[in-house]
Short mmCIF file of C-alpha atoms in Angstrom, two decimals:
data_model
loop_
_atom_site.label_atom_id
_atom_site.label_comp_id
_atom_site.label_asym_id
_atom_site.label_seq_id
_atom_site.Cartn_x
_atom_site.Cartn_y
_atom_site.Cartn_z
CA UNK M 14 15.21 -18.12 -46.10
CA UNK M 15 13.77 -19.12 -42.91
CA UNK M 16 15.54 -19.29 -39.91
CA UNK M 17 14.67 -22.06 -37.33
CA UNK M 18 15.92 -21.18 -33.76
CA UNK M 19 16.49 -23.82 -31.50
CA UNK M 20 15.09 -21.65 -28.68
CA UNK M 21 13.17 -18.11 -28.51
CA UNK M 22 13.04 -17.05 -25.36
CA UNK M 23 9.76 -14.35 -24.52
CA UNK M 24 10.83 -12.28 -21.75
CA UNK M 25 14.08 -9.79 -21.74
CA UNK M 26 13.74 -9.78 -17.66
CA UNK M 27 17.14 -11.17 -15.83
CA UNK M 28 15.76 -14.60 -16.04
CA UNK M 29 15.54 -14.43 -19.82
CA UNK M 30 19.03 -12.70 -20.17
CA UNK M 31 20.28 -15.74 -18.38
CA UNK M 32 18.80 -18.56 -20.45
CA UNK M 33 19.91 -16.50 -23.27
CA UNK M 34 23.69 -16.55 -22.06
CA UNK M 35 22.90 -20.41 -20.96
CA UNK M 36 21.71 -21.03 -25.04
CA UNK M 37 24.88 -18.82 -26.30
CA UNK M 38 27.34 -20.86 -24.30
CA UNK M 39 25.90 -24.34 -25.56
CA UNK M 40 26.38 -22.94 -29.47
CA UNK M 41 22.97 -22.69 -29.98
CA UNK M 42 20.80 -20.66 -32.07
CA UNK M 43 17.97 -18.38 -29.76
CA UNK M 44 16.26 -15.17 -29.77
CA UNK M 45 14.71 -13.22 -27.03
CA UNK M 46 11.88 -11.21 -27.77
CA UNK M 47 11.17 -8.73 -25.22
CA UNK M 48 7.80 -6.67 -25.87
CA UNK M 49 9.48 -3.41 -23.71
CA UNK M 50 12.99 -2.62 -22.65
CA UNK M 51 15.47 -4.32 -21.35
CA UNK M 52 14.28 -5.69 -17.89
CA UNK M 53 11.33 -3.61 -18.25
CA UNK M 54 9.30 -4.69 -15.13
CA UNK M 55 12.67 -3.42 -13.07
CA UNK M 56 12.64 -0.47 -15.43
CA UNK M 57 8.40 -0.01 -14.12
CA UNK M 58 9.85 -0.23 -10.42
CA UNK M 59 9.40 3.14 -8.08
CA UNK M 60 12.14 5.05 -8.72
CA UNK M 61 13.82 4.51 -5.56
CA UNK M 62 13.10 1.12 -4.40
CA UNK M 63 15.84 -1.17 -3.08
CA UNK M 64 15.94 -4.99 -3.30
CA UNK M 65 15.65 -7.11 -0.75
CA UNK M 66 18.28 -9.62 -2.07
CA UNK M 67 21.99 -8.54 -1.98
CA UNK M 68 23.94 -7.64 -5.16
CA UNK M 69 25.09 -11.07 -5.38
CA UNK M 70 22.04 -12.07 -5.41
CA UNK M 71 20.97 -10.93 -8.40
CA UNK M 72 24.03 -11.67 -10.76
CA UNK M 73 23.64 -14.11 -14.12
CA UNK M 74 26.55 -15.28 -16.34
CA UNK M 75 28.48 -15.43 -13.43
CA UNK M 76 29.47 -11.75 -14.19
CA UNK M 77 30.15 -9.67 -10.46
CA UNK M 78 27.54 -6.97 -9.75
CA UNK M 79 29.53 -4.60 -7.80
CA UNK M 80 27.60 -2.40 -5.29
CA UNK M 81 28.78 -0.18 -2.54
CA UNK M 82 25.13 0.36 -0.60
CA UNK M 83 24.49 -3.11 1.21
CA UNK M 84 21.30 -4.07 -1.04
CA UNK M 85 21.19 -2.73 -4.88
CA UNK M 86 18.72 -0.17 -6.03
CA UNK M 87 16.53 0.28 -8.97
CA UNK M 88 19.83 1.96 -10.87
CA UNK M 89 22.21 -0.10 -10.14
CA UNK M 90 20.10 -3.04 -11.06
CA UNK M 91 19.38 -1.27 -14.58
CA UNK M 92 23.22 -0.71 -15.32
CA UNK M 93 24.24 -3.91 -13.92
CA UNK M 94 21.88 -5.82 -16.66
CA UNK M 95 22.56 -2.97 -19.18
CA UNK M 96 26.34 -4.27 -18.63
CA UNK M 97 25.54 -7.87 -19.16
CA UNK M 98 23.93 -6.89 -22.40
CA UNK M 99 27.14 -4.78 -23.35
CA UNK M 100 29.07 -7.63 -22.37
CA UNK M 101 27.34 -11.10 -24.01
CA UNK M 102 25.74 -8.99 -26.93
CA UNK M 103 22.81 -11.28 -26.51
CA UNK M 104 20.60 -11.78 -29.71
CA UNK M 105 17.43 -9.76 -28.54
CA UNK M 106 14.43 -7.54 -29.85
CA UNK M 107 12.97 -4.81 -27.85
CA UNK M 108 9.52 -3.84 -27.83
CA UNK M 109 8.42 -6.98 -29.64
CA UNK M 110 5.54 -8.15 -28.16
CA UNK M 111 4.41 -12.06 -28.45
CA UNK M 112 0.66 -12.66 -28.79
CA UNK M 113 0.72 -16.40 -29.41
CA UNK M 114 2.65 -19.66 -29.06
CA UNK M 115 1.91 -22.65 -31.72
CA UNK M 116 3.22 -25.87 -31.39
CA UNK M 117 2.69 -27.30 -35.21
CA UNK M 118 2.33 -30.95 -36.33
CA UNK M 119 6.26 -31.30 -37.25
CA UNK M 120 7.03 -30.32 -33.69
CA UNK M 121 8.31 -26.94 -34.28
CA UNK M 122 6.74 -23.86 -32.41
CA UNK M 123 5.09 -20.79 -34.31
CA UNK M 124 5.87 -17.81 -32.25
CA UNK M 125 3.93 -14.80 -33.61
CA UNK M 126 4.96 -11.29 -32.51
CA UNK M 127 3.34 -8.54 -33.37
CA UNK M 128 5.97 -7.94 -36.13
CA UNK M 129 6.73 -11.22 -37.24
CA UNK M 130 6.38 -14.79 -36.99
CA UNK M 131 9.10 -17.05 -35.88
CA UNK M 132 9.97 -20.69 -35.65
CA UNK M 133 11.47 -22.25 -33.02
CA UNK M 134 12.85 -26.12 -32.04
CA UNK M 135 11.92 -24.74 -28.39
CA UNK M 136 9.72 -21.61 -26.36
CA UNK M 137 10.62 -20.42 -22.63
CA UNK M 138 8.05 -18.12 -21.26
CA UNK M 139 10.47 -15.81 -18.76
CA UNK M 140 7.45 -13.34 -18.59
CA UNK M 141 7.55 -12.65 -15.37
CA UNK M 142 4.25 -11.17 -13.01
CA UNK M 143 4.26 -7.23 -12.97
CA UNK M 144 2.11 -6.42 -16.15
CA UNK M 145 -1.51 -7.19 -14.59
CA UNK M 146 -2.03 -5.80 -11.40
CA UNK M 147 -4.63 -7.71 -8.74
CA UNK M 148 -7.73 -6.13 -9.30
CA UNK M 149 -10.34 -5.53 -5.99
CA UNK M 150 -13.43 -5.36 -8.47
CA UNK M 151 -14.85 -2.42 -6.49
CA UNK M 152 -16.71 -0.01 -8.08
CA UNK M 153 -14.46 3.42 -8.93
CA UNK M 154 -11.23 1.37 -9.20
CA UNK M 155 -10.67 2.61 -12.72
CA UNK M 156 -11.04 6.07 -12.36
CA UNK M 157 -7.96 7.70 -13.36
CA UNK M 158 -6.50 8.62 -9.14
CA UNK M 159 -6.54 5.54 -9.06
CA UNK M 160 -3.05 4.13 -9.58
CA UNK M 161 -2.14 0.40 -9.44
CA UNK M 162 1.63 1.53 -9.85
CA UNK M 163 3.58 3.70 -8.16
CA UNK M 164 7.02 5.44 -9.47
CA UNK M 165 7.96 8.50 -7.21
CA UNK M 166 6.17 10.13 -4.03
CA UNK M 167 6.30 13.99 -5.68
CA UNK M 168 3.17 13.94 -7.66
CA UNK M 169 1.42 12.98 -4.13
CA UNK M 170 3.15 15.75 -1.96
CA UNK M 171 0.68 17.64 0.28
CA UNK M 172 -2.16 15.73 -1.10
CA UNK M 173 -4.59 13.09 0.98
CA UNK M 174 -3.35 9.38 -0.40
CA UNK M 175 -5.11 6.58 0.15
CA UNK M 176 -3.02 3.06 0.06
CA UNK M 177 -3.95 -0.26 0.04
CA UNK M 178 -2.21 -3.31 1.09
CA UNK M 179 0.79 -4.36 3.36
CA UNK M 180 3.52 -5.30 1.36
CA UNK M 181 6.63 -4.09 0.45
CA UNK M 182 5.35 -1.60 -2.75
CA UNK M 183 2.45 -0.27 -0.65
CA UNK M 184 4.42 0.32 2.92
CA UNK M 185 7.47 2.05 0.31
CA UNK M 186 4.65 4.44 -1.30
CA UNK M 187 3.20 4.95 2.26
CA UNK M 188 6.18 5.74 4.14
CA UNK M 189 7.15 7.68 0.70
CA UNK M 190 4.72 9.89 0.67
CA UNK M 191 4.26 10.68 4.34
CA UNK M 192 7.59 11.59 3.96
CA UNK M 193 6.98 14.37 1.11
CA UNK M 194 4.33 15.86 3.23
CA UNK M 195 1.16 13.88 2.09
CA UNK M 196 -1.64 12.63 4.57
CA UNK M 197 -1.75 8.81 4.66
CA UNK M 198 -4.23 6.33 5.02
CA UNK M 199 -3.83 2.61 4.54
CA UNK M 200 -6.37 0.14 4.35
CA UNK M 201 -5.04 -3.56 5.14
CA UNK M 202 -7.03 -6.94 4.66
CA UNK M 203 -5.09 -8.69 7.17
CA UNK M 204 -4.69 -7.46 11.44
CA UNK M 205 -0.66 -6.59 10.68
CA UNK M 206 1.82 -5.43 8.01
CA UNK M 207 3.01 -8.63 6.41
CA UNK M 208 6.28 -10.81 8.01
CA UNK M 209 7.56 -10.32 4.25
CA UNK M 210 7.95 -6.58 4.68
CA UNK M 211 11.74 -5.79 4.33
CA UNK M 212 13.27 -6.23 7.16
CA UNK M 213 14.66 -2.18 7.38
CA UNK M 214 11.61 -0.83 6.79
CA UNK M 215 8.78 -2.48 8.59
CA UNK M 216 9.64 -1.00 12.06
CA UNK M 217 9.29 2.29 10.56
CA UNK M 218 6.05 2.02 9.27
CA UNK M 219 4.30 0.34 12.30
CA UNK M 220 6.24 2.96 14.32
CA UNK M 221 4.50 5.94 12.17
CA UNK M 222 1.30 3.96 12.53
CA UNK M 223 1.58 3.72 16.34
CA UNK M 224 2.26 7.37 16.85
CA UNK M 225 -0.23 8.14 14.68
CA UNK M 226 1.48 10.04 11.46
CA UNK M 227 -0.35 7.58 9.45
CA UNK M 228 -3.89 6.20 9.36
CA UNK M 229 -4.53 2.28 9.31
CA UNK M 230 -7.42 0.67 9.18
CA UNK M 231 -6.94 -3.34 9.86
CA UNK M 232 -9.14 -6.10 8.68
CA UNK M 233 -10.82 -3.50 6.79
CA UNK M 234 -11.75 -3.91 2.69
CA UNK M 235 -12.49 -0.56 0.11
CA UNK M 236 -16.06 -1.33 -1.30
CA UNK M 237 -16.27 1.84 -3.40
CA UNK M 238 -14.38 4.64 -4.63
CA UNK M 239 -15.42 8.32 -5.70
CA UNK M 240 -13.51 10.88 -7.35
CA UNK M 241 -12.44 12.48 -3.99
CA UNK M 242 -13.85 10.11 -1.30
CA UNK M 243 -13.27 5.81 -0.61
CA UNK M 244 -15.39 3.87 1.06
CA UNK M 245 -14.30 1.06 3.66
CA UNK M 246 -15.74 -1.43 5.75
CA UNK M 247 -13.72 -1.77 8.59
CA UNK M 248 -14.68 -4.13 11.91
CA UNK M 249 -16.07 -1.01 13.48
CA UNK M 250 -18.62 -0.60 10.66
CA UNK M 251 -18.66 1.29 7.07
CA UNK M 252 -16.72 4.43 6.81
CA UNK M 253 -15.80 7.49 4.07
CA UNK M 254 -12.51 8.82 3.93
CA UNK M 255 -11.50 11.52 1.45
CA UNK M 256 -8.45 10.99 -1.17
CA UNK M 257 -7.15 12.97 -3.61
CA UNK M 258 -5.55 9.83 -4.99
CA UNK M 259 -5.74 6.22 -4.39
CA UNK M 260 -2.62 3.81 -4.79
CA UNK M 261 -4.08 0.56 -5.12
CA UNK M 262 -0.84 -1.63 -4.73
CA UNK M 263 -2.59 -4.99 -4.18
CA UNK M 264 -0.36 -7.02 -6.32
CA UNK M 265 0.39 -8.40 -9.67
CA UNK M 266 0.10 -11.57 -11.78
CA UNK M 267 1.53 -13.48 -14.55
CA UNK M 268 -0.53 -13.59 -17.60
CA UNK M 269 -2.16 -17.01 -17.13
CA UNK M 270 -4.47 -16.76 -20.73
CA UNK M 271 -1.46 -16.25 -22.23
CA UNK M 272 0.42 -19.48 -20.69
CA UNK M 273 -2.91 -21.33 -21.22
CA UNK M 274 -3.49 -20.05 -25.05
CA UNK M 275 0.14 -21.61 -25.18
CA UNK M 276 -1.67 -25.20 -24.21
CA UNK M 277 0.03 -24.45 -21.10
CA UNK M 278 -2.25 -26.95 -18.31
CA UNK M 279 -2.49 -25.32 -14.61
CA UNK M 280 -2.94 -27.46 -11.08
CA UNK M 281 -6.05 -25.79 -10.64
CA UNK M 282 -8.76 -22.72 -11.38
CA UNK M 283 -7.35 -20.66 -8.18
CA UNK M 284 -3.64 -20.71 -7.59
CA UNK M 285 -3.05 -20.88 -11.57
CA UNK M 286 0.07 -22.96 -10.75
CA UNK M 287 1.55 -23.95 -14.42
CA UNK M 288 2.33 -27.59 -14.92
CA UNK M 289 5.85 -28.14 -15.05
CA UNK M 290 8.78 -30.90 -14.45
CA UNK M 291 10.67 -29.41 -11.51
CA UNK M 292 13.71 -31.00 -12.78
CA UNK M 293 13.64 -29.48 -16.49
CA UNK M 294 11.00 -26.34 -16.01
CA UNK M 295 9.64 -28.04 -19.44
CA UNK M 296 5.88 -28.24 -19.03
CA UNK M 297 3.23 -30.48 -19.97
CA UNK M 298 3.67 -29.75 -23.53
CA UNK M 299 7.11 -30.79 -24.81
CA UNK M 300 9.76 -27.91 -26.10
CA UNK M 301 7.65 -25.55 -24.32
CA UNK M 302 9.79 -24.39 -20.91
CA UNK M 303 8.90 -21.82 -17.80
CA UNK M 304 11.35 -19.84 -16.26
CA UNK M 305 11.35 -17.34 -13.20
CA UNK M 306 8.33 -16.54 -11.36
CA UNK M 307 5.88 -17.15 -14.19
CA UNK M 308 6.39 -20.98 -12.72
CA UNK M 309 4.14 -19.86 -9.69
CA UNK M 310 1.04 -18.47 -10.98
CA UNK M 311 -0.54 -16.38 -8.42
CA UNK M 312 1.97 -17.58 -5.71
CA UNK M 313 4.07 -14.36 -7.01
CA UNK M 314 6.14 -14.80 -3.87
CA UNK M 315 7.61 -18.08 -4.34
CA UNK M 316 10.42 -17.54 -7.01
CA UNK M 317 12.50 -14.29 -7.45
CA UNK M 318 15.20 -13.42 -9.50
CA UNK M 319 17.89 -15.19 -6.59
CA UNK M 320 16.28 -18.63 -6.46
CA UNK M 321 15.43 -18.63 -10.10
CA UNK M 322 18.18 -18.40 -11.95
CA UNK M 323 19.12 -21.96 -11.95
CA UNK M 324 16.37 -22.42 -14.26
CA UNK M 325 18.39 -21.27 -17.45
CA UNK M 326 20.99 -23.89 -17.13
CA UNK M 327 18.53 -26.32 -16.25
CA UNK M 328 16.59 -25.95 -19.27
CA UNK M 329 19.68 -25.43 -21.85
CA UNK M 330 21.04 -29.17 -20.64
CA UNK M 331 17.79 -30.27 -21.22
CA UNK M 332 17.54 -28.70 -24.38
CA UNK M 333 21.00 -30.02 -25.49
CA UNK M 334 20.62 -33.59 -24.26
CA UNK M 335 17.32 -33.83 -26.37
CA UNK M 336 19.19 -32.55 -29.34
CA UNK M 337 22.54 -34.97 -28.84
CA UNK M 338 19.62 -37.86 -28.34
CA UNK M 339 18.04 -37.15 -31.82
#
């Protein structure tokens, strides 16, 4: 017999977990499908990075997340939402990956995994924005030292690393693996390391730039790389520098064919902002809800897991005021 949920939510991140408890304390009948592990772009973090939010912060189901260290790392964030699992026994399915959303003529949604196919009343898309990293389109950037992740600084140790960008993951990696003994370079688009750099750590790094420990070339761009050399253009002119590796940590994006293969509409061609009622997260195409930072497109600063969280309960009373309406 088929089963009809009244919500599948795609995405096992913290944002999904907590529309999932949201749906479970209404009485209502949802799955998550989550096509990796539980929170699996926190599992894909460095090994070592810390949040910038505070413990608090982060909670769902209004379950404490206790934390001695003033801001949460990596493992505590993994046994935290390990815990809420343990605790709600949410209805999910790991590594269950979603290729397509269909909304059919009686209103339902065909959600096809690639194991099964579901139906559902109602679809939120809590996908999150760490699976595709920001390419730079330069030639050489998928050679395999070149890394548009980072986990750990060991593998780099003693070896010439090359890493681009000015946020938070590349400054970590940087200052990571200057620290293990590698020689650092940086290449930065912009004339500074960006305002959004933790708060902690940005002194160091411009600190170790000043003195010299590590390389930074401002306003500068990588226009090719080679298996053991990177070319940049820099304000002073072209230039080679050799690298044994390159960490390419230029950002990441939400899956925006996906959301439009959904019939998904976005604002425009360039910022890939989803259309969406900020009062309901349902978007254009009723039953069909965002939550988390998928809701920004390629603004991937805009919403984190602290100033997104209200979307679960937002979209469960929606949910179960259409329902009591019918």
């Amino acid at each position: 017999m088929e089963v009809k949920y009244d919500v599948i939510i795609i995405g096992g991140g913290p944002i999904g977990m907590a529309c999932a408890i949201a749906a479970q304390r209404k009485g209502l009948n949802y799955l998550i499908l989550e096509k990796g592990a539980l929170v699996n772009s926190l599992f894909n973090y460095p090994l070592y990075m810390t949040f910038f939010s505070t413990a608090e912060r982060l909670e769902i189901g209004d379950v404490p997340f206790s934390c001695i260290a003033p801001k949460p790392g990596r493992q505590e964030a993994l046994e935290y939402y390990r815990n809420i699992q343990k605790h709600f026994k949410l209805n999910i399915n790991l590594f269950e990956k979603v290729t397509s959303v269909q909304k059919k003529e009686d209103g339902f949604f065909n959600v096809i995994s690639d194991k099964a196919i579901y139906t559902a009343e109602n679809v939120v898309i809590a996908t999150g924005f760490y699976d595709i990293p920001v390419y730079m389109d330069v030639p050489g950037e998928h050679l395999p030292h070149v890394r548009h992740y980072y986990k750990e600084a060991h593998e780099y140790a003693f070896r010439k690393v090359l890493v681009v960008g000015a946020n938070n993951s590349s400054v970590d990696a940087a200052l990571e693996c200057w620290h293990k003994g590698a020689e650092v370079t940086m290449v930065i688009r912009k004339g500074e390391i960006n305002d959004r750099v933790k708060y902690w750590i940005k002194p160091d790094i411009e600190n170790r730039i000043a003195e010299g420990s590590i390389t930074a070339h401002f306003y500068s761009s990588i226009t090719a790389i080679r298996e053991k050399e990177v070319d940049i253009l820099t304000p002073e002119g072209p230039v080679t520098v050799e690298a044994d590796f390159v960490l390419a940590l230029t950002g990441y994006r939400p899956d925006i064919d996906f959301l439009k293969s959904c019939g998904i509409q976005t604002h425009d061609d360039v910022l890939c902002v989803p259309v969406y009622n900020p009062d309901t997260m349902e978007t254009n195409l009723p039953g069909l809800y965002l939550a988390g930072v998928v809701c920004g497109g390629m603004e991937t600063h805009k919403w984190f897991i602290e100033n997104s969280r209200v979307h679960a309960d937002m979209i469960i009373t929606n949910i179960v005021s259409a329902k009591e309406s019918d």
